[in-house]
mmCIF file of C-alpha atoms in Angstrom:
data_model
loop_
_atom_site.group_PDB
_atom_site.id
_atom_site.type_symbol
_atom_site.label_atom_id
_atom_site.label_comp_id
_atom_site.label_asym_id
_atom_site.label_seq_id
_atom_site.Cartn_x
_atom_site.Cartn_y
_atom_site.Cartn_z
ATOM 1 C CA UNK A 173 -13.219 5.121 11.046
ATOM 2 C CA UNK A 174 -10.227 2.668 10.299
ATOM 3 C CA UNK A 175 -11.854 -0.548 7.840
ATOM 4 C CA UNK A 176 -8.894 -2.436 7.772
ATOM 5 C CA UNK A 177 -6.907 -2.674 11.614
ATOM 6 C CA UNK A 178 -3.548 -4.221 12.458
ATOM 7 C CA UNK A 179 -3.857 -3.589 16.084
ATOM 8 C CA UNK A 180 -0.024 -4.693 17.274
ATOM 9 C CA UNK A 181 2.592 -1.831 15.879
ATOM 10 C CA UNK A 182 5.191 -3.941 16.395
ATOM 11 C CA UNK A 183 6.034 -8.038 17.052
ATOM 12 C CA UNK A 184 9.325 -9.516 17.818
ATOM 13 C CA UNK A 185 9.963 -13.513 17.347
ATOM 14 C CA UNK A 186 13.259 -15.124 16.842
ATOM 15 C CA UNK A 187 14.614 -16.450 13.944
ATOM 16 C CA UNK A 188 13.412 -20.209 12.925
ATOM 17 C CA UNK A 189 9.831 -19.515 14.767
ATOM 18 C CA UNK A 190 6.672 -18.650 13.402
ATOM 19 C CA UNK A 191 5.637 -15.182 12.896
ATOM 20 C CA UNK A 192 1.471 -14.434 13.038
ATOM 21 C CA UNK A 193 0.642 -10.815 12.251
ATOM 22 C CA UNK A 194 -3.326 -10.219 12.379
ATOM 23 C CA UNK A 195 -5.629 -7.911 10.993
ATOM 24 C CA UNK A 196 -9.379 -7.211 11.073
ATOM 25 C CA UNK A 197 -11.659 -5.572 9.048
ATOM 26 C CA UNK A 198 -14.973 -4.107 9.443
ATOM 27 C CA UNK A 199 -16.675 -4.049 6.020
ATOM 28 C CA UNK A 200 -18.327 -7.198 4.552
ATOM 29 C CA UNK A 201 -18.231 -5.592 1.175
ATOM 30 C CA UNK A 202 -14.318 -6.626 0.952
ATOM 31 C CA UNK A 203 -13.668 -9.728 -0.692
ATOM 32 C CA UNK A 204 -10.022 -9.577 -1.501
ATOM 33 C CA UNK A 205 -7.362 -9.487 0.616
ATOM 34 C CA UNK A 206 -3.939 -8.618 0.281
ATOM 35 C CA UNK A 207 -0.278 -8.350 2.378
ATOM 36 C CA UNK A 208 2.614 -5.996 1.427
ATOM 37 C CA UNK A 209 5.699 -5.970 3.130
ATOM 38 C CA UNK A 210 7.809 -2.950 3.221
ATOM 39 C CA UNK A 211 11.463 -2.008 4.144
ATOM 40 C CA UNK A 212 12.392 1.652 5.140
ATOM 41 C CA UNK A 213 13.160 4.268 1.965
ATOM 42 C CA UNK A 214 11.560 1.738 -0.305
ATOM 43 C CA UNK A 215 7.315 0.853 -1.394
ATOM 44 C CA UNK A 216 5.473 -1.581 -0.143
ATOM 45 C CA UNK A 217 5.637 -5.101 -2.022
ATOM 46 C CA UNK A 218 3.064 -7.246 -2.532
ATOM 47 C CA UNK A 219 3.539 -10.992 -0.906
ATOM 48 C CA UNK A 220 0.537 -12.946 -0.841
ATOM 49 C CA UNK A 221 -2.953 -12.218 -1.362
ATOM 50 C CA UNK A 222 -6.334 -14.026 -0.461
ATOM 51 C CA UNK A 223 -9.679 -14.398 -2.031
ATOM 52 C CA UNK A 224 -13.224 -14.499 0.071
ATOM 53 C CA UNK A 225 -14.136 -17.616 -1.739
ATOM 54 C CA UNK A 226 -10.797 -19.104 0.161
ATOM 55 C CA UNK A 227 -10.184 -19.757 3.733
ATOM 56 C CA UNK A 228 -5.957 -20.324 2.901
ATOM 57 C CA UNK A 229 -4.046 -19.615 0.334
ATOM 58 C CA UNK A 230 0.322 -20.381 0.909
ATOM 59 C CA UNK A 231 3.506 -19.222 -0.863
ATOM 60 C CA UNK A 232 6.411 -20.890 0.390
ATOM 61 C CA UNK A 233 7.244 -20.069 3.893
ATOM 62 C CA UNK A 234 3.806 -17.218 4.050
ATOM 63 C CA UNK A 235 0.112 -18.351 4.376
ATOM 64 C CA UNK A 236 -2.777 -16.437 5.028
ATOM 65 C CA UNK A 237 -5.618 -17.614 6.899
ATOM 66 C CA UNK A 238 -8.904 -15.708 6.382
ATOM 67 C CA UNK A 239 -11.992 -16.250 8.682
ATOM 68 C CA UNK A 240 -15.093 -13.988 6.647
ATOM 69 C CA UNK A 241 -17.319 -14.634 9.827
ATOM 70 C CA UNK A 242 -14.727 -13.561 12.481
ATOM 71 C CA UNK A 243 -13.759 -10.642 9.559
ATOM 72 C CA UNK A 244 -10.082 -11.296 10.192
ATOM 73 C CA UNK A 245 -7.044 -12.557 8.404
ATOM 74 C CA UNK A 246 -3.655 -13.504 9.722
ATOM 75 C CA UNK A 247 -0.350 -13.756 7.559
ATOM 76 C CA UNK A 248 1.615 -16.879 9.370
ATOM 77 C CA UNK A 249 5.871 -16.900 8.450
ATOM 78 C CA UNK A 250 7.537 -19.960 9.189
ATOM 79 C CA UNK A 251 10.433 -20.364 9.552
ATOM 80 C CA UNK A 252 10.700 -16.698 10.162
ATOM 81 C CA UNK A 253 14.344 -15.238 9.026
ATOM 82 C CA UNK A 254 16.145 -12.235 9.796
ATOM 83 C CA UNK A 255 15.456 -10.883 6.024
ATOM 84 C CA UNK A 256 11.623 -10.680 7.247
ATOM 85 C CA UNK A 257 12.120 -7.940 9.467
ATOM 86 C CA UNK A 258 10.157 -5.052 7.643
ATOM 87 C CA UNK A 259 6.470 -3.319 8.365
ATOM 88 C CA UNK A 260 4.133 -5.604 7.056
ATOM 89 C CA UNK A 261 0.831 -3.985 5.741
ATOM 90 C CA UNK A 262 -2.959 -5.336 5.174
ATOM 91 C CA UNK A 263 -5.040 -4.333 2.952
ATOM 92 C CA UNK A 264 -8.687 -5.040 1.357
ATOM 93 C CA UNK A 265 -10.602 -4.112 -1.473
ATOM 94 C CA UNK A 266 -13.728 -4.909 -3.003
ATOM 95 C CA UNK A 267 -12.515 -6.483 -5.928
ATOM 96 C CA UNK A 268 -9.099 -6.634 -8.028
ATOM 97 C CA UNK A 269 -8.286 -3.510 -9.203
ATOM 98 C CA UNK A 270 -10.042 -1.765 -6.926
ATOM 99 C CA UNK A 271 -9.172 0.997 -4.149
ATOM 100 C CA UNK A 272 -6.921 -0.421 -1.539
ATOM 101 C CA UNK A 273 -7.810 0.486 2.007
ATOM 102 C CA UNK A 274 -4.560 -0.486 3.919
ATOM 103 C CA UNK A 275 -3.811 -1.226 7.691
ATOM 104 C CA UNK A 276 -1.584 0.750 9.865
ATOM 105 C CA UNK A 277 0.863 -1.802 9.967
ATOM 106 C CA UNK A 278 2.665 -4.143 11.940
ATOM 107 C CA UNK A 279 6.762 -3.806 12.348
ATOM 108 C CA UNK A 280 7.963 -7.322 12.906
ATOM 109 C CA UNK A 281 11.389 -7.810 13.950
ATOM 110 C CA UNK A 282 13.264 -10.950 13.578
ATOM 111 C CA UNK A 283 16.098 -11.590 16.190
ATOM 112 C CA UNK A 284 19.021 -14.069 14.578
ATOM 113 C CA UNK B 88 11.963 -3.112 -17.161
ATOM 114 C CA UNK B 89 11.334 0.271 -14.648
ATOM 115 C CA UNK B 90 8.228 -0.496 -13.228
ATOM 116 C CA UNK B 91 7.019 2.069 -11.527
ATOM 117 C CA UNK B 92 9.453 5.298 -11.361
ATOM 118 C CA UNK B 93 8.601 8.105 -9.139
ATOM 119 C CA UNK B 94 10.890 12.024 -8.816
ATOM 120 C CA UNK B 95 12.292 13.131 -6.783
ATOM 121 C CA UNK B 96 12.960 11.102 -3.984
ATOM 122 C CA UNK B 97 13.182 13.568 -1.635
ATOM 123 C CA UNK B 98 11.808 17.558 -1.290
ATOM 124 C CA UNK B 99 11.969 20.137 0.913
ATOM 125 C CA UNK B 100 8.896 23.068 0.454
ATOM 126 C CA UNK B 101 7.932 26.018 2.231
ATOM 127 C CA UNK B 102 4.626 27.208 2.745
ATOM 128 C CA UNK B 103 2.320 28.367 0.308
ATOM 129 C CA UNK B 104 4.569 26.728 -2.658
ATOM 130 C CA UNK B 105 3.806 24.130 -5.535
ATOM 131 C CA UNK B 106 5.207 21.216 -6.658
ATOM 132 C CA UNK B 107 4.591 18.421 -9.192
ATOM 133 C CA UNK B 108 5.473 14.848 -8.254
ATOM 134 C CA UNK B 109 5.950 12.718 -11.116
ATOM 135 C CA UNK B 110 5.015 9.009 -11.321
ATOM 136 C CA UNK B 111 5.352 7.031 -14.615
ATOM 137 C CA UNK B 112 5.285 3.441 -15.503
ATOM 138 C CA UNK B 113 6.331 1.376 -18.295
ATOM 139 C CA UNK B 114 4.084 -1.511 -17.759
ATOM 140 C CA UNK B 115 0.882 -0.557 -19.552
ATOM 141 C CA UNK B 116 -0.871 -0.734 -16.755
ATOM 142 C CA UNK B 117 -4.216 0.836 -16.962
ATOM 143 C CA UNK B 118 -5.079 1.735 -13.025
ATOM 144 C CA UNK B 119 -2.866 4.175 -11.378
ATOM 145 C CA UNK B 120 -2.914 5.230 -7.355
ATOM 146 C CA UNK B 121 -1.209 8.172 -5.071
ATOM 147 C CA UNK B 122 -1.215 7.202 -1.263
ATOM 148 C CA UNK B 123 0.320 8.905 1.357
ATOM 149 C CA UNK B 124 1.700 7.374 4.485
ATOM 150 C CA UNK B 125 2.270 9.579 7.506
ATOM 151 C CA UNK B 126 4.407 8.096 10.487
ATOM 152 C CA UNK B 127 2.484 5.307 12.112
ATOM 153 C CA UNK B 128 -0.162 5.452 9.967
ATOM 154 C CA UNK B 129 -1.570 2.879 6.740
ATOM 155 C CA UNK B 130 -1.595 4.363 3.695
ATOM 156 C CA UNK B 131 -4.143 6.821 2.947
ATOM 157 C CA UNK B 132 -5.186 6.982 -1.169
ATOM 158 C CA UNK B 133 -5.051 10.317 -2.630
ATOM 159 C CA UNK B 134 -6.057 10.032 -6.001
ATOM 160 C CA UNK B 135 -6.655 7.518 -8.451
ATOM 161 C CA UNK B 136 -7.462 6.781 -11.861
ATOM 162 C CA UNK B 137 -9.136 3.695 -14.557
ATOM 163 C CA UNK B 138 -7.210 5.026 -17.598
ATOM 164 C CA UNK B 139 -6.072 7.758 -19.335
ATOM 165 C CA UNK B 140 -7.923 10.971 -18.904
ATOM 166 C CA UNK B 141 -10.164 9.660 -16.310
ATOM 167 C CA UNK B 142 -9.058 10.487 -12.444
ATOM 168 C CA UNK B 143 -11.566 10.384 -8.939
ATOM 169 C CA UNK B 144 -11.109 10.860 -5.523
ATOM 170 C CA UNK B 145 -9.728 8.944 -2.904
ATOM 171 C CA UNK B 146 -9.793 9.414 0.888
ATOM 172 C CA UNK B 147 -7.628 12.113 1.314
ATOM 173 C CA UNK B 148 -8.510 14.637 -1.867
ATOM 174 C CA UNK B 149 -8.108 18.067 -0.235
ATOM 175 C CA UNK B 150 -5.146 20.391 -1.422
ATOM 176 C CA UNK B 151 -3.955 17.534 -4.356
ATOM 177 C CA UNK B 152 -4.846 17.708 -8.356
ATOM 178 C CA UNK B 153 -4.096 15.051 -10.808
ATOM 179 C CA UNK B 154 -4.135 14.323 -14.412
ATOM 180 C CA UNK B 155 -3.629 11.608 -16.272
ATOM 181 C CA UNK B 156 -3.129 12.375 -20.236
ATOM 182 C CA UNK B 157 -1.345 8.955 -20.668
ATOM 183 C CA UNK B 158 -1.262 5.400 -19.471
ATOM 184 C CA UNK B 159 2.036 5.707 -18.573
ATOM 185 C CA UNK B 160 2.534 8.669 -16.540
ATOM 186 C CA UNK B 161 0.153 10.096 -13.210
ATOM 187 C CA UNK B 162 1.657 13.077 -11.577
ATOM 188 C CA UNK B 163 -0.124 14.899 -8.344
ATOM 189 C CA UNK B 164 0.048 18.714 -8.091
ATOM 190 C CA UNK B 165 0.290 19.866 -4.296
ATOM 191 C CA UNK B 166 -0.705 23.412 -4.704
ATOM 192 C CA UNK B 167 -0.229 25.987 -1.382
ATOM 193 C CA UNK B 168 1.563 23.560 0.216
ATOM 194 C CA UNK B 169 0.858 23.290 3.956
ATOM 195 C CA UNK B 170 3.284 21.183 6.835
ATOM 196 C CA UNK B 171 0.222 18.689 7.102
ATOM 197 C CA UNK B 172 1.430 17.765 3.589
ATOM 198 C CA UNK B 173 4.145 16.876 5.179
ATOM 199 C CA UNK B 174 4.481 12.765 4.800
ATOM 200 C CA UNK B 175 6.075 9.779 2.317
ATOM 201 C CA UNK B 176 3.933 9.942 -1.355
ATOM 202 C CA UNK B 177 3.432 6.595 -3.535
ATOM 203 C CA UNK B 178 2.315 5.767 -6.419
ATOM 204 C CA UNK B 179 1.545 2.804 -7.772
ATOM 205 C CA UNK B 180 -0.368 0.938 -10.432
ATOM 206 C CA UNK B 181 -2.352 -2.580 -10.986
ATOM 207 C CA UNK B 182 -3.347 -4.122 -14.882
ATOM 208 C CA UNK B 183 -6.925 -4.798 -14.381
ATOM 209 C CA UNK B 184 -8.221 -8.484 -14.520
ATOM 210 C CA UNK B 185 -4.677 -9.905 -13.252
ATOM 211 C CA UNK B 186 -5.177 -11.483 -10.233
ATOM 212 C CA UNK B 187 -3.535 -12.032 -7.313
ATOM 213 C CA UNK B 188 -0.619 -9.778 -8.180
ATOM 214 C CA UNK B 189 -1.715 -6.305 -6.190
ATOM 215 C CA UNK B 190 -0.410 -2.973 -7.181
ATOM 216 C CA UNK B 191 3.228 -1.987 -7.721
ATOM 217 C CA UNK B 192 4.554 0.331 -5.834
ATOM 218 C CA UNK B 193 7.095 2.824 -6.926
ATOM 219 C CA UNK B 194 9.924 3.448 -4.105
ATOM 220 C CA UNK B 195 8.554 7.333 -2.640
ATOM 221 C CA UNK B 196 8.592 10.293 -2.376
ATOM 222 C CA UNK B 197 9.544 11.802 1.172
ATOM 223 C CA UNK B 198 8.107 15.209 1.192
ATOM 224 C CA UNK B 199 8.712 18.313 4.120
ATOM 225 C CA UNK B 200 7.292 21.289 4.360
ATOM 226 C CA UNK B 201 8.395 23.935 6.310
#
């Protein structure tokens, strides 16, 4: 019983586009969102993170876009760059601090 | 500043034996997590723990122990290791009522047993 889905393994876009991963999320007890990006041999770092009582929240080139009724968040890149390619992971909680229940990821691949 | 160390990076076990993986950080922190992340998959917690010399359950309990004596330092025991142990191990840790940040992760442990 997967809470948190990222339902495309893998997205390709070329470099200078935007890049939209998506993920849903089935219980309406999570009010904080998060997105860690990850590169192979290392752990996941945190990039951007989103709280119920927002619908946007942006960092520079990310922004995430959450939509509590639909229960889904997107993480938009743009411009996307070749440094983005990694496996980008959602996650939700009920609260800072608390348990993380991740996504299976989404492997986005940036062509120069 | 470390962050969040974890050893060794890499381990190969047979069947039936034990290991400790060690996780420490040096950012008085007071929440500390183990996930595991098998190919394909999210990351699945472990074990966490709220502060020193309280620990609880996660998702994915069975064959793992934990302690936690110290802020600092959260290792998980594998005991009777088994190949569905077989996967990448993080730890990580979050200061409570800092927002926005999320955990920090240390770089893995990359576990096979055979």
């Amino acid at each position: 019983d997967q809470q948190v889905k990222q339902n495309s393994p893998s997205l390709s876009v070329q470099e200078g586009r935007i890049s939209i991963l998506n993920c849903d999320y089935t219980n309406s007890m999570f009010d904080y969102f998060l997105w860690y990006k990850k590169y192979p041999a290392e752990g996941p770092t945190f990039l951007i993170s989103i709280s119920s009582i927002k619908d946007k929240n942006e960092d520079g080139r990310f922004t995430v876009f959450l939509n509590k009724s639909a229960k889904h968040l997107s993480l938009h890149i743009v411009p996307s760059q070749p440094g983005d390619s990694a496996v980008y992971f959602c996650a939700a909680s009920p609260g800072v601090g608390y348990k993380l229940i991740f996504g299976s990821g989404t492997r986005l691949l940036v062509r120069p | 500043n470390a962050g969040v160390t974890q050893t060794p990076k890499f381990r190969i076990l047979k069947i039936g034996q034990s290991m400790t993986l060690q996780c420490t950080q040096d950012m008085n922190h007071n929440y500390m997590y183990w996930y595991r992340q098998d190919p394909g998959m999210g990351l699945k917690l472990i074990y966490y723990s709220v502060g020193a010399g309280i620990t609880d359950k996660g998702e994915v309990p069975n064959g793992y122990n934990v302690s936690r004596s110290t802020t600092e330092d959260f290792p998980l025991r594998l005991e009777l290791a088994a190949p569905s142990q077989t996967s990448v191990y993080f730890c990580a840790s979050i200061l409570t009522g800092v927002a926005n940040y999320g955990y920090t992760f240390g770089s893995g442990t990359r576990l096979t047993v055979v």
